[in-house]
Short mmCIF file of C-alpha atoms in Angstrom, two decimals:
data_model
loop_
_atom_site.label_atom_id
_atom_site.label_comp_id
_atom_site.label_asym_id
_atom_site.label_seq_id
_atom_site.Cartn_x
_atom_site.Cartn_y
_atom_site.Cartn_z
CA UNK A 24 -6.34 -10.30 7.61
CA UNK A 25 -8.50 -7.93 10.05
CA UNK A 26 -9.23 -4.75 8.85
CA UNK A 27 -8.64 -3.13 12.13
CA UNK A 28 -5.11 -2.22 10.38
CA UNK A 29 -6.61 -0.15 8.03
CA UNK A 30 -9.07 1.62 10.51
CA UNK A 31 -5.85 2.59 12.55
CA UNK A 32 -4.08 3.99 9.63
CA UNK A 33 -7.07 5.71 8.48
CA UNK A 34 -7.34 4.04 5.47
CA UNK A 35 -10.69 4.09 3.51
CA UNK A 36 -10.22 2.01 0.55
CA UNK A 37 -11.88 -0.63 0.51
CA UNK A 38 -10.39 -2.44 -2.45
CA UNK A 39 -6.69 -2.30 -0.45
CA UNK A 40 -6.00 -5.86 1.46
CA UNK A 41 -3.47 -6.36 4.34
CA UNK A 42 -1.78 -9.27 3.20
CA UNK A 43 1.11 -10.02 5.39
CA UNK A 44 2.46 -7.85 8.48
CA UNK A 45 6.08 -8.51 9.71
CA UNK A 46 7.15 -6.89 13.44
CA UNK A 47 10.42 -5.77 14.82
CA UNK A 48 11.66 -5.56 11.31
CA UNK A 49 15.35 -3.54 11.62
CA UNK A 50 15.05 -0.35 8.97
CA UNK A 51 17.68 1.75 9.08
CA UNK A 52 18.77 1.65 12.47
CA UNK A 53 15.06 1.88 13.83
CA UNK A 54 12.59 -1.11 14.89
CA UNK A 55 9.38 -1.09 12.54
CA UNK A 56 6.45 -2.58 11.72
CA UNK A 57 6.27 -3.37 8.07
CA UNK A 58 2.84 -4.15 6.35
CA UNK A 59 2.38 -5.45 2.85
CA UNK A 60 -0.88 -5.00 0.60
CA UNK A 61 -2.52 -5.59 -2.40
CA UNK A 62 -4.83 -3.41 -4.58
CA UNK A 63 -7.64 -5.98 -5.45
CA UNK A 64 -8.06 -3.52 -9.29
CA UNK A 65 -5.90 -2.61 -11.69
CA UNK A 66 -6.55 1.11 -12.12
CA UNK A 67 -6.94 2.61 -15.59
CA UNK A 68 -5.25 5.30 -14.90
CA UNK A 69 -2.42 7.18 -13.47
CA UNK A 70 -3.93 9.27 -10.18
CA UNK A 71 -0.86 11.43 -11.17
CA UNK A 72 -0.47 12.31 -14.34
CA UNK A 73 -3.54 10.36 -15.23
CA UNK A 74 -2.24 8.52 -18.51
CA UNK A 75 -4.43 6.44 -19.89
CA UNK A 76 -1.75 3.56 -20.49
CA UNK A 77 -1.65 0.75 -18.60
CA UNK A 78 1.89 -0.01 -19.09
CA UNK A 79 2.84 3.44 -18.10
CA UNK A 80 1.26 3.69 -14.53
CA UNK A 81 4.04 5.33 -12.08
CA UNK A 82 3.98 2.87 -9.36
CA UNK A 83 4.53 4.15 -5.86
CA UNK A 84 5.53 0.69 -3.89
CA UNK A 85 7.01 2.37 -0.77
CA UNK A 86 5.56 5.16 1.86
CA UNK A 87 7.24 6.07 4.42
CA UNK A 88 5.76 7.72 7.38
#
């Protein structure tokens, strides 16, 4: 996938990949533009709480903006 996606949403990470983007995608009531991505690490740590568990990593799958 181009990376021109993450320039326009001003993302820097360089170890996030677009994978898939869907358009006109109905979400409550309003047309969207849905992107899906992968983080190409497992991180160590929570950027939260930072707990050292991997098994207890607070996943944030959803943003909405």
């Amino acid at each position: 996938m181009c990376n021109d996606i993450l320039k326009l949403l001003k993302i820097k990470d360089n170890n996030i990949k677009i994978t898939k983007v869907e358009e006109d995608v109905v979400i409550r009531g309003k047309k969207s533009i849905v992107i899906f991505g992968t983080l190409s690490y497992k991180p160590m740590t929570c950027p939260h709480c930072y707990h050292t568990n991997p098994n207890r990593i607070h996943k944030h799958g959803k943003r909405l903006s």
